[in-house]
mmCIF file of N, CA and C in Angstrom:
data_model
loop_
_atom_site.group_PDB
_atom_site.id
_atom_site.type_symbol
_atom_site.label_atom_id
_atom_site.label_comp_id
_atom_site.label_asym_id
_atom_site.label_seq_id
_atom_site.Cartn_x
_atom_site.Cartn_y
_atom_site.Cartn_z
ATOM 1 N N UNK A 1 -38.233 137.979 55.376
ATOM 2 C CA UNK A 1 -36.971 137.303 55.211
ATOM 3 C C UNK A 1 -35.839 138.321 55.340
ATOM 4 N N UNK A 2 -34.668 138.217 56.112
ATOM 5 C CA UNK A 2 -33.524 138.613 55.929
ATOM 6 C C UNK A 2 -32.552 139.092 54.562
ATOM 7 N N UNK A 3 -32.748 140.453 54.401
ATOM 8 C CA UNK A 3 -32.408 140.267 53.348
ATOM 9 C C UNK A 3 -30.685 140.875 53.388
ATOM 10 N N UNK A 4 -29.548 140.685 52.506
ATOM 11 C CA UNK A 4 -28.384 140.893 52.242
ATOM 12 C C UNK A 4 -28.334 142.789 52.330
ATOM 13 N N UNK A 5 -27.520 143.368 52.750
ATOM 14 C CA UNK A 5 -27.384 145.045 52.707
ATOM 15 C C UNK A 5 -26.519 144.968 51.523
ATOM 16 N N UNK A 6 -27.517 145.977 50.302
ATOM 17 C CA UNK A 6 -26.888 146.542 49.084
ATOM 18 C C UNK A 6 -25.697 147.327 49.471
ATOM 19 N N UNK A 7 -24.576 147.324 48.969
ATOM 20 C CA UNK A 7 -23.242 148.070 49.013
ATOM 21 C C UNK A 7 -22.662 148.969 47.598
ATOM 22 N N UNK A 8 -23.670 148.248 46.245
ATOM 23 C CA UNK A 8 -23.248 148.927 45.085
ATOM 24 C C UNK A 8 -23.686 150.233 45.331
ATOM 25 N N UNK A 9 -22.595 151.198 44.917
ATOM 26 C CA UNK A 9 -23.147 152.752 44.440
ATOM 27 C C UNK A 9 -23.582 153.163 43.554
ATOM 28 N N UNK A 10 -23.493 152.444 42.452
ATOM 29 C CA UNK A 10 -24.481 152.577 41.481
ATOM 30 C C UNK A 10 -25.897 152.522 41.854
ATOM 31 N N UNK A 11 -26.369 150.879 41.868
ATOM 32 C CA UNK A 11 -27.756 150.553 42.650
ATOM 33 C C UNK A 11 -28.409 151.796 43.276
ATOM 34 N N UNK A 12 -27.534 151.525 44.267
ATOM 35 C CA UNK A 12 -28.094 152.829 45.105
ATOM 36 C C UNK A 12 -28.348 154.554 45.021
ATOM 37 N N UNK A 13 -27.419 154.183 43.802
ATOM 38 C CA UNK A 13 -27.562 155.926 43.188
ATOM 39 C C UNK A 13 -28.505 156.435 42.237
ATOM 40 N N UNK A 14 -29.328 155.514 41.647
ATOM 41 C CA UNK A 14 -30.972 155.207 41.292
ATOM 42 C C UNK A 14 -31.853 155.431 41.780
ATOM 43 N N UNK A 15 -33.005 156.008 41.074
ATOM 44 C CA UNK A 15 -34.075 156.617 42.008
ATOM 45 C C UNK A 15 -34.834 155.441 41.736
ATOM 46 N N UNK A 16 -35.886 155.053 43.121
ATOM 47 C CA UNK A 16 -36.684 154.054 43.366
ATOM 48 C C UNK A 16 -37.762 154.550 42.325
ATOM 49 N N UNK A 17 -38.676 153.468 42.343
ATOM 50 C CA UNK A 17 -40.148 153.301 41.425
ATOM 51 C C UNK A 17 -40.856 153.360 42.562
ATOM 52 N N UNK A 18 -42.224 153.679 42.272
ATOM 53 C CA UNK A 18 -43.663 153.866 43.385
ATOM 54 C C UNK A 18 -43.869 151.955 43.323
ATOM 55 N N UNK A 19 -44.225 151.893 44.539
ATOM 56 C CA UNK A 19 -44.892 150.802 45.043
ATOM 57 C C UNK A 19 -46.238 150.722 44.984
ATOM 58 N N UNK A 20 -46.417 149.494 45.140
ATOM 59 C CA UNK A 20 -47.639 149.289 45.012
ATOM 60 C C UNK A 20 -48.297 148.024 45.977
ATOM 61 N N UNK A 21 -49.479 147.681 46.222
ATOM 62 C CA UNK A 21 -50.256 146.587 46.776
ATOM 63 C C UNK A 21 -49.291 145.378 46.731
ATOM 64 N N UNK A 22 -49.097 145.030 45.729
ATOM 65 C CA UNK A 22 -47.748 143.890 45.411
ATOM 66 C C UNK A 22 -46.676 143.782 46.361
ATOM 67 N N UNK A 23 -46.262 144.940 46.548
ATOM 68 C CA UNK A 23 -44.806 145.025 47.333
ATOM 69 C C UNK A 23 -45.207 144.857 49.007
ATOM 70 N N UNK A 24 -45.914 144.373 48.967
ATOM 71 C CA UNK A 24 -46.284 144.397 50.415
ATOM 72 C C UNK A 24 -44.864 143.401 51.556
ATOM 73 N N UNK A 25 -44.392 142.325 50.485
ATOM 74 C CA UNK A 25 -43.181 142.069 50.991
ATOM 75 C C UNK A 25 -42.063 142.392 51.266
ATOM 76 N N UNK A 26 -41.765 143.524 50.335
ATOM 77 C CA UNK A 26 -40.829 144.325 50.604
ATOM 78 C C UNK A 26 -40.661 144.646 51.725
ATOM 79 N N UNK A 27 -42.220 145.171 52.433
ATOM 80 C CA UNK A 27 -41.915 145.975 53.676
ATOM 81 C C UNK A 27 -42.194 145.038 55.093
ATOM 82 N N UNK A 28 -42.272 143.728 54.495
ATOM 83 C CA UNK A 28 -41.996 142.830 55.539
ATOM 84 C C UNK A 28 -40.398 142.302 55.407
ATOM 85 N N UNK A 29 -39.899 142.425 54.243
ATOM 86 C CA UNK A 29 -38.351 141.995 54.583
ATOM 87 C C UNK A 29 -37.175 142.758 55.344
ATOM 88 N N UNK A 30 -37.827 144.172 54.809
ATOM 89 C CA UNK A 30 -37.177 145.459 55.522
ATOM 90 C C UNK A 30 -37.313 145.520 57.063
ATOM 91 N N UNK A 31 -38.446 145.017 57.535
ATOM 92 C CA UNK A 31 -38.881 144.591 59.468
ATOM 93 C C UNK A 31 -37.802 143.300 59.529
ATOM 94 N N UNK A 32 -37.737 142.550 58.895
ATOM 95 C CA UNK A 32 -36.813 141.490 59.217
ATOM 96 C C UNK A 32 -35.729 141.718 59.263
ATOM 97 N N UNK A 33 -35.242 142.369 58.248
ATOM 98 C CA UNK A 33 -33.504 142.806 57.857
ATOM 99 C C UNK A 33 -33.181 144.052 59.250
ATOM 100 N N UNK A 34 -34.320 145.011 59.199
ATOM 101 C CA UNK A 34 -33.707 145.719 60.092
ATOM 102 C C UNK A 34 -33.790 145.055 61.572
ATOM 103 N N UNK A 35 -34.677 144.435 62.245
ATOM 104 C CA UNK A 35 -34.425 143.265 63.126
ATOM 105 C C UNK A 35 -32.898 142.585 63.571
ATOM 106 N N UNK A 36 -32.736 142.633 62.332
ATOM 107 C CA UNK A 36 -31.234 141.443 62.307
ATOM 108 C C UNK A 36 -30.100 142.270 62.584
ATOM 109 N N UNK A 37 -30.095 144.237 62.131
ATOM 110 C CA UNK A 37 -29.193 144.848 62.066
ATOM 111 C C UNK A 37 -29.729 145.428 63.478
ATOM 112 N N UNK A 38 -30.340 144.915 63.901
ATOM 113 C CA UNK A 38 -30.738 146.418 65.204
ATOM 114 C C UNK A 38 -29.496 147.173 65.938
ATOM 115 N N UNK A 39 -28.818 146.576 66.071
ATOM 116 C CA UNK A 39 -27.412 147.353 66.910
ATOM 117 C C UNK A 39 -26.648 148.454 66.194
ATOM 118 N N UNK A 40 -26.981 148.190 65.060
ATOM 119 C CA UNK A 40 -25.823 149.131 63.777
ATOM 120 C C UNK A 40 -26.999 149.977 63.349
ATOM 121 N N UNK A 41 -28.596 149.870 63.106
ATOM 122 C CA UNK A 41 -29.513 150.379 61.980
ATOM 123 C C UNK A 41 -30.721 150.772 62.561
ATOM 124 N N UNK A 42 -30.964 152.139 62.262
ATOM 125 C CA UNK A 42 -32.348 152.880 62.755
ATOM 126 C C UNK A 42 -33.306 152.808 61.597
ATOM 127 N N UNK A 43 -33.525 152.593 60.474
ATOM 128 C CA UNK A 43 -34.296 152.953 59.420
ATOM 129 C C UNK A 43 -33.367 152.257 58.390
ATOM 130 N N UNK A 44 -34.420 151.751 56.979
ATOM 131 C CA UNK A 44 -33.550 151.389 55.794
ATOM 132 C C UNK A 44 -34.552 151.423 55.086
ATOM 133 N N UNK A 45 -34.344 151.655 53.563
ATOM 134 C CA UNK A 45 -34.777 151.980 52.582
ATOM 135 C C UNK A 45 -34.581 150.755 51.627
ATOM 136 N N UNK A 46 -35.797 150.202 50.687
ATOM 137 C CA UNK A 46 -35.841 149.083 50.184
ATOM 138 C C UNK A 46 -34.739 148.762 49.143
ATOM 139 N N UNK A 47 -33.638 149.827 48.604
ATOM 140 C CA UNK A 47 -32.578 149.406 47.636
ATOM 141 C C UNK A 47 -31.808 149.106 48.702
ATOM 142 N N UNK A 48 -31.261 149.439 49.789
ATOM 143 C CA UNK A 48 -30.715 149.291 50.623
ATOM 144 C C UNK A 48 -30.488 147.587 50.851
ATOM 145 N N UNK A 49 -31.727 147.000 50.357
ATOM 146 C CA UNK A 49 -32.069 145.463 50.330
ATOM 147 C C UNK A 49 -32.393 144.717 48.881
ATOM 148 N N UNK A 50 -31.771 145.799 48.170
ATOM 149 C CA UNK A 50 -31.360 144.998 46.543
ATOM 150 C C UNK A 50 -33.501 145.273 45.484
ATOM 151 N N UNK A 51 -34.023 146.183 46.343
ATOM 152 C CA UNK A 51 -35.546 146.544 45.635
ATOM 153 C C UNK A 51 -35.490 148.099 45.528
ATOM 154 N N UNK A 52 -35.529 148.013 44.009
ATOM 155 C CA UNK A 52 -35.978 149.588 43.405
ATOM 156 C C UNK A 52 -37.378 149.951 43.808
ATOM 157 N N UNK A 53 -37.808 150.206 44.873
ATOM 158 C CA UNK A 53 -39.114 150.741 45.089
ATOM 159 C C UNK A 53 -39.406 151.632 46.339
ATOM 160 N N UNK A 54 -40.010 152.801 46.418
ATOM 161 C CA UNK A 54 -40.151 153.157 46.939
ATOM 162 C C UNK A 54 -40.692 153.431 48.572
ATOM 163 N N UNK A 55 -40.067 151.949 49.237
ATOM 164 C CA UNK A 55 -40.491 151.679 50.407
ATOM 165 C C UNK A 55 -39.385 151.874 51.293
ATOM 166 N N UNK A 56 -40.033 152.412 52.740
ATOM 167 C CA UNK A 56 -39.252 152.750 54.064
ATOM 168 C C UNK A 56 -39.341 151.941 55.695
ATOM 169 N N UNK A 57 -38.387 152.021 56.201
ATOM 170 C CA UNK A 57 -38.678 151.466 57.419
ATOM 171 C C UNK A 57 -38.165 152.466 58.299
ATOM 172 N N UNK A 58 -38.512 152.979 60.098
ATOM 173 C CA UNK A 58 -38.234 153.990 60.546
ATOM 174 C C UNK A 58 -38.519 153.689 62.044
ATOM 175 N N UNK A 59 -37.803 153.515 62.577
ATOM 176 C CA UNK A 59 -37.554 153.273 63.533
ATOM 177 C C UNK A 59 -37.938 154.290 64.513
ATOM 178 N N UNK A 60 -39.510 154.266 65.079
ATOM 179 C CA UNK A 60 -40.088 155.022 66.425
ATOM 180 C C UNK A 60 -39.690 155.257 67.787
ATOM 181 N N UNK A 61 -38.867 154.213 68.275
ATOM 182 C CA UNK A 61 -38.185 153.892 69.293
ATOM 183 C C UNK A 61 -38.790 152.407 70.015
ATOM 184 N N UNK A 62 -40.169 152.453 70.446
ATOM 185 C CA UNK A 62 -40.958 150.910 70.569
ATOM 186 C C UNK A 62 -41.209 150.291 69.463
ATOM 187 N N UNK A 63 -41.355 150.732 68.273
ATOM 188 C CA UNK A 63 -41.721 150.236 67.143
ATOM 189 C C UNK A 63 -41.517 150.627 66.123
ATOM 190 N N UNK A 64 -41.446 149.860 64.633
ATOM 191 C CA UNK A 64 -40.896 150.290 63.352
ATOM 192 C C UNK A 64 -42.391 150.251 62.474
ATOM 193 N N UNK A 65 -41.890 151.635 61.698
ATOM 194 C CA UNK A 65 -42.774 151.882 61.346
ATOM 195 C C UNK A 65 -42.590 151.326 59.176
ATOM 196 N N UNK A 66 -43.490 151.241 59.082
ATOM 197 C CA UNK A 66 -42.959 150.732 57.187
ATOM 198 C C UNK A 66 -43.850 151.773 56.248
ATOM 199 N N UNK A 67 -43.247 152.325 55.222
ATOM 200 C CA UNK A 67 -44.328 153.235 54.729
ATOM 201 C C UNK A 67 -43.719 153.284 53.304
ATOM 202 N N UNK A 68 -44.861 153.209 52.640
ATOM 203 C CA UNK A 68 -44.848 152.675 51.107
ATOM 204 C C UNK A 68 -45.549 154.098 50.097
ATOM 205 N N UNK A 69 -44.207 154.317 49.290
ATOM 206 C CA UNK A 69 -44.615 156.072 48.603
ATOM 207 C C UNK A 69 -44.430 156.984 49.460
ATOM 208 N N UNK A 70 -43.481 157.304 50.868
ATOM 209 C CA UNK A 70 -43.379 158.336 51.389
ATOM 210 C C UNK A 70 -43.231 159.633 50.723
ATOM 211 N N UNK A 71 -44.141 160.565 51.422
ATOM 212 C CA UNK A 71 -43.944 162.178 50.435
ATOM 213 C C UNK A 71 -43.640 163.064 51.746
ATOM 214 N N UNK A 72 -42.639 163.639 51.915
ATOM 215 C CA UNK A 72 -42.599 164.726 52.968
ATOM 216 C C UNK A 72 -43.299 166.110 52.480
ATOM 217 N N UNK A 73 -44.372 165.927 53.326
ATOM 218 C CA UNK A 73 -45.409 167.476 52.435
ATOM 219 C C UNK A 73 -44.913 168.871 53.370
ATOM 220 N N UNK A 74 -44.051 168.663 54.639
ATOM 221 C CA UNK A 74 -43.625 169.756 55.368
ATOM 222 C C UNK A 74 -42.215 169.771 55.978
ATOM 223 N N UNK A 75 -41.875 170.625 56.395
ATOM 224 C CA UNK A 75 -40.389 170.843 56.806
ATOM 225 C C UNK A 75 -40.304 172.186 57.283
ATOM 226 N N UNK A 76 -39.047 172.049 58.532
ATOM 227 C CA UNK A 76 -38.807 173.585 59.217
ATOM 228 C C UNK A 76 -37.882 173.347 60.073
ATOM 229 N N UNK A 77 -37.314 174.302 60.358
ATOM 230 C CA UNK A 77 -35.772 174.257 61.432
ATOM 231 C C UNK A 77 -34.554 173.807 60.774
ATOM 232 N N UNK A 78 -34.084 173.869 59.711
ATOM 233 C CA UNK A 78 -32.772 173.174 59.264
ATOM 234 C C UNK A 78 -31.686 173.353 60.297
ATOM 235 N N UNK A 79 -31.196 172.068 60.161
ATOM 236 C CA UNK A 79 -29.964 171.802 61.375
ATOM 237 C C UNK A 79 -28.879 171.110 60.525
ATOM 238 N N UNK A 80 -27.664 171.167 60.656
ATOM 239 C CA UNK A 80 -26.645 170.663 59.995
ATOM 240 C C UNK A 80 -26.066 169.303 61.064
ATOM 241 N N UNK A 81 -25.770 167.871 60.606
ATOM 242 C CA UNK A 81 -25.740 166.611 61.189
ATOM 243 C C UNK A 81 -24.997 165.921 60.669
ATOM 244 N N UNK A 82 -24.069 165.123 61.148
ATOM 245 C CA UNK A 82 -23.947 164.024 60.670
ATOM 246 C C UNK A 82 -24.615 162.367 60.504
ATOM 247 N N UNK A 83 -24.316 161.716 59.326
ATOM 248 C CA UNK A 83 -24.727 160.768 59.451
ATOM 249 C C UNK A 83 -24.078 159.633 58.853
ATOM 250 N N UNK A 84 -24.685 158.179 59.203
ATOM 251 C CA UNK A 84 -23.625 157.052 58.723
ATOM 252 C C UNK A 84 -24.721 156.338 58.016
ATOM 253 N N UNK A 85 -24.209 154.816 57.571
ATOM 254 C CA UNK A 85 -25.231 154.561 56.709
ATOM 255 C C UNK A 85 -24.633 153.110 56.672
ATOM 256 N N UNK A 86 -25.474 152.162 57.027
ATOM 257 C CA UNK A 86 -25.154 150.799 56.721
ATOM 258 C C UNK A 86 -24.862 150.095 55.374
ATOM 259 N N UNK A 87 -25.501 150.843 54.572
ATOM 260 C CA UNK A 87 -24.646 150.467 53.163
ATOM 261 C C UNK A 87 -23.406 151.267 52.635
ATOM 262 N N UNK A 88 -23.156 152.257 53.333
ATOM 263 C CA UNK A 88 -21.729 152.564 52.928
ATOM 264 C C UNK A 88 -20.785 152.994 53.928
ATOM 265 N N UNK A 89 -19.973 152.463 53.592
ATOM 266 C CA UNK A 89 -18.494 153.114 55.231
ATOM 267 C C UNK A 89 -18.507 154.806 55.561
ATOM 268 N N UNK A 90 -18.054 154.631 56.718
ATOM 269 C CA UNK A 90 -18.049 156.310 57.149
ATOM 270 C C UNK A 90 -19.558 156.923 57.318
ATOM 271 N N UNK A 91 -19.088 158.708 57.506
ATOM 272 C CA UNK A 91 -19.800 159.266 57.822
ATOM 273 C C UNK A 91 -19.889 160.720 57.632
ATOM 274 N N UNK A 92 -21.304 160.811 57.274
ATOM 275 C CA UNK A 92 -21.170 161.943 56.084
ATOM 276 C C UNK A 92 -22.010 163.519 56.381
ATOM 277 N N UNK A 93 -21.471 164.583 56.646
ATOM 278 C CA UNK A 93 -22.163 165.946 56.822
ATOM 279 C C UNK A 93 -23.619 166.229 56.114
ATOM 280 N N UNK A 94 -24.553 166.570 56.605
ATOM 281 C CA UNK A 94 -25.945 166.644 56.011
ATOM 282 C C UNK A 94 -26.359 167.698 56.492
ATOM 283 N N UNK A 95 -27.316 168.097 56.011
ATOM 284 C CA UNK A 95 -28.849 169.248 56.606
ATOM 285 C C UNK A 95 -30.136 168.500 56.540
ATOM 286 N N UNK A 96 -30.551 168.338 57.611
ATOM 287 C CA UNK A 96 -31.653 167.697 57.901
ATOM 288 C C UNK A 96 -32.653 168.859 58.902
ATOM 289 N N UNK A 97 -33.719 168.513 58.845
ATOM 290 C CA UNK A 97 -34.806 169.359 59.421
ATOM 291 C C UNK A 97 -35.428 169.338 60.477
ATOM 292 N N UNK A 98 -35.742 169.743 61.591
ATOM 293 C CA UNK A 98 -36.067 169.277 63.027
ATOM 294 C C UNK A 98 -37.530 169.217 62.764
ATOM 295 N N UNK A 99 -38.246 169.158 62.521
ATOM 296 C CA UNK A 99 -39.925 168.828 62.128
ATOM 297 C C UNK A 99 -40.324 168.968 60.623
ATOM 298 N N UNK A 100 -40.645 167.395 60.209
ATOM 299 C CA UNK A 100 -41.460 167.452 59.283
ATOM 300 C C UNK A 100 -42.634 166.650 59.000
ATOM 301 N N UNK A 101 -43.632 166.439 58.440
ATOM 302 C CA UNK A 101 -44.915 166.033 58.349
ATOM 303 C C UNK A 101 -44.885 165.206 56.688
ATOM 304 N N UNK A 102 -45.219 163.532 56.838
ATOM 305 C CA UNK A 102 -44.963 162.622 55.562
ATOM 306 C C UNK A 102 -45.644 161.963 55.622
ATOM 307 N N UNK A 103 -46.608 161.888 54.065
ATOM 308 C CA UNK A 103 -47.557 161.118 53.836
ATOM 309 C C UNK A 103 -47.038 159.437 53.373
ATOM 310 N N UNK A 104 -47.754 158.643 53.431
ATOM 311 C CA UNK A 104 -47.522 157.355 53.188
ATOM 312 C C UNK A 104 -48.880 156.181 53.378
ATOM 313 N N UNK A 105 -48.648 155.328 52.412
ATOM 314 C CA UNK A 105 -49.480 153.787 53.171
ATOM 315 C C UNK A 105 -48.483 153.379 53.645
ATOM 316 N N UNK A 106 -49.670 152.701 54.701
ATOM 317 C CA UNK A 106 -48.796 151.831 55.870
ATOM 318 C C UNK A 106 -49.143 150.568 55.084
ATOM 319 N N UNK A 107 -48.698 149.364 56.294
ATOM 320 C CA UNK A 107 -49.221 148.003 55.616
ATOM 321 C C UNK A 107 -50.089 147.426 55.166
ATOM 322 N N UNK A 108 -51.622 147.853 55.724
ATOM 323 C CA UNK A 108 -52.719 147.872 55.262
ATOM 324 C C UNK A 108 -53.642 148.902 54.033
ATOM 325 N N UNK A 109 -52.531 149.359 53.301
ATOM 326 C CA UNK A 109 -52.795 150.277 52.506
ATOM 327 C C UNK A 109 -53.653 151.445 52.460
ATOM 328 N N UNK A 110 -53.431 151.851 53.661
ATOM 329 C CA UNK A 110 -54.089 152.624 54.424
ATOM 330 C C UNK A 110 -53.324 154.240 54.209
ATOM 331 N N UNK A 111 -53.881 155.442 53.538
ATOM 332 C CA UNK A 111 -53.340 156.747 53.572
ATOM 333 C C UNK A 111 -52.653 156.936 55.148
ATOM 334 N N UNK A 112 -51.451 157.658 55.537
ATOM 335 C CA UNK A 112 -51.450 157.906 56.611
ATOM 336 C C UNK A 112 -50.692 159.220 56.215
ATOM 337 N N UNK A 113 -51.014 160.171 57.254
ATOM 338 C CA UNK A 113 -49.963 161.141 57.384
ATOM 339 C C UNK A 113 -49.594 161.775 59.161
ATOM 340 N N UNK A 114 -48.177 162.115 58.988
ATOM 341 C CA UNK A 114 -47.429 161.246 60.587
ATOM 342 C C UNK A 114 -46.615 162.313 60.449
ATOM 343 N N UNK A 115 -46.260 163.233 61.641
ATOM 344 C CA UNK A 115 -45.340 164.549 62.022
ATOM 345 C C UNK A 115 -44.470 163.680 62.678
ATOM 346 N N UNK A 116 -43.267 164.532 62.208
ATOM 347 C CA UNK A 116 -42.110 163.512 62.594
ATOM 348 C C UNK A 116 -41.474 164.895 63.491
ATOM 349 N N UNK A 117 -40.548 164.449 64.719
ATOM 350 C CA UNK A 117 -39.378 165.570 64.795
ATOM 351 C C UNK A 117 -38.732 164.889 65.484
ATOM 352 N N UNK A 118 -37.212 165.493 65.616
ATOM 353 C CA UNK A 118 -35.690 164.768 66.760
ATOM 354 C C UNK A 118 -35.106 163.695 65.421
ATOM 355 N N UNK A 119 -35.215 162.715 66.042
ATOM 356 C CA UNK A 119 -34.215 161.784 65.935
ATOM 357 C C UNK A 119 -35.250 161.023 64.578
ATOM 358 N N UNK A 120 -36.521 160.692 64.898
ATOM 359 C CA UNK A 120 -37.204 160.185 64.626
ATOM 360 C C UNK A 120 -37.635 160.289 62.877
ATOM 361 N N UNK A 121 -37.795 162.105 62.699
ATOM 362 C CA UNK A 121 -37.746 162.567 61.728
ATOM 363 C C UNK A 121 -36.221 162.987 60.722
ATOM 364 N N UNK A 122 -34.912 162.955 61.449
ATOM 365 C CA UNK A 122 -33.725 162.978 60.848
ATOM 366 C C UNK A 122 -33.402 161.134 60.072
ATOM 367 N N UNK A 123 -33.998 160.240 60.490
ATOM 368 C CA UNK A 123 -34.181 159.317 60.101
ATOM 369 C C UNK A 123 -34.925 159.309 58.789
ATOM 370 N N UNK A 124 -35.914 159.417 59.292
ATOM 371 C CA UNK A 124 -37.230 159.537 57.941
ATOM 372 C C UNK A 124 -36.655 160.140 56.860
ATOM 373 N N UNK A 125 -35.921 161.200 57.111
ATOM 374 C CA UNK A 125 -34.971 162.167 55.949
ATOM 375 C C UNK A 125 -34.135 161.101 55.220
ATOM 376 N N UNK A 126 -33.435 160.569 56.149
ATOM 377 C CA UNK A 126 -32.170 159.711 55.437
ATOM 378 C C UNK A 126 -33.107 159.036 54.224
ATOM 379 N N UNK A 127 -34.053 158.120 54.866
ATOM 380 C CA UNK A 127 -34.272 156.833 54.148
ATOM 381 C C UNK A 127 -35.160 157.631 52.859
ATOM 382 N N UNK A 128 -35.596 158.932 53.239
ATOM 383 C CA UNK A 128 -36.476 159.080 52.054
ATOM 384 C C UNK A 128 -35.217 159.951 50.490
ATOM 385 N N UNK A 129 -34.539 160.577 51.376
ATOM 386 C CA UNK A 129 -32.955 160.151 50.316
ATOM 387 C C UNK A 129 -32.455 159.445 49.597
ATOM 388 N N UNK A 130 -32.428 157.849 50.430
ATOM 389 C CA UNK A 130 -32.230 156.944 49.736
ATOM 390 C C UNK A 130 -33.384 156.220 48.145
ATOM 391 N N UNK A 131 -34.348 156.942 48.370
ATOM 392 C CA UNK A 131 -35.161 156.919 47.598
ATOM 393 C C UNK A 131 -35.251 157.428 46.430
ATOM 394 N N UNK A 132 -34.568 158.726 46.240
ATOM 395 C CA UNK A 132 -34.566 159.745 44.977
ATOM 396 C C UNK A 132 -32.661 159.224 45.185
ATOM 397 N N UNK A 133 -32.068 158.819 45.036
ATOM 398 C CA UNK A 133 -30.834 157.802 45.321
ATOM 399 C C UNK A 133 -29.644 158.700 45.803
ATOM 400 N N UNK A 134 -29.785 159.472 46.748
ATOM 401 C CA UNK A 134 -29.390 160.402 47.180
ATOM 402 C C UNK A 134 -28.248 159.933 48.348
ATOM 403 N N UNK A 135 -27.184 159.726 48.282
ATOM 404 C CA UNK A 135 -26.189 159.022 48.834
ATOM 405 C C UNK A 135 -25.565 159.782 50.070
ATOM 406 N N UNK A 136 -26.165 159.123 51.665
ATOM 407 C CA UNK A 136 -25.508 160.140 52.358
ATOM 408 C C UNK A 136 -25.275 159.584 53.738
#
């Protein structure tokens, strides 16, 4: 289902809870919502959609990826970036990392772990930000 984009800064300035088997909707509303935003939105993070939990969506380029408990276990190359953010106006200076490597279940609750780099992995950064409620 389509869900509404969180705009409170509070909300969002909260660190998510671990997910679980349960939330499996979450990370079907987050495929829907980001669907609906595709022109404006590469990736979103489940407060982003009004849920304290630790779920992601990430945009591969053919396909979105959803990952529930993301842990970035690696990182290297820091690069300085900007970025914008569908729940809040403007656009904001960051350090993000040109390759990193993040564990997660996918939808089938399945362990995965997935090397990210470019565009792909400066994404993954954002949304896993939004997670420890890291506003950016």
């Amino acid at each position: 289902m389509v869900k509404t984009i969180m705009k409170d800064i509070f909300f969002l300035g909260q660190k998510s809870e671990p997910a679980s088997r349960e939330d499996l909707q979450v990370g079907r509303d987050l495929q829907d919502t980001l669907a609906a935003n595709r022109e404006a939105c590469v990736g979103m993070a489940a407060n982003m959609i009004g849920v304290r939990k630790r779920v992601i969506i990430v945009n591969m380029g053919m396909f979105d990826v959803v990952m529930f408990n993301p842990v970035m276990v690696r990182k290297d190359t820091p690069y300085e970036t900007e970025e914008g953010c569908l729940s809040l106006p403007g656009v904001r200076k960051t350090t993000r990392y040109q390759n990193i490597e993040v564990e997660y279940y996918d939808m089938n609750w399945t362990k995965q772990r997935q090397k990210l780099s470019g565009w792909q992995a400066q994404i993954c950064q954002h949304e896993l930000d939004h997670l420890e409620g890291i506003l950016i």
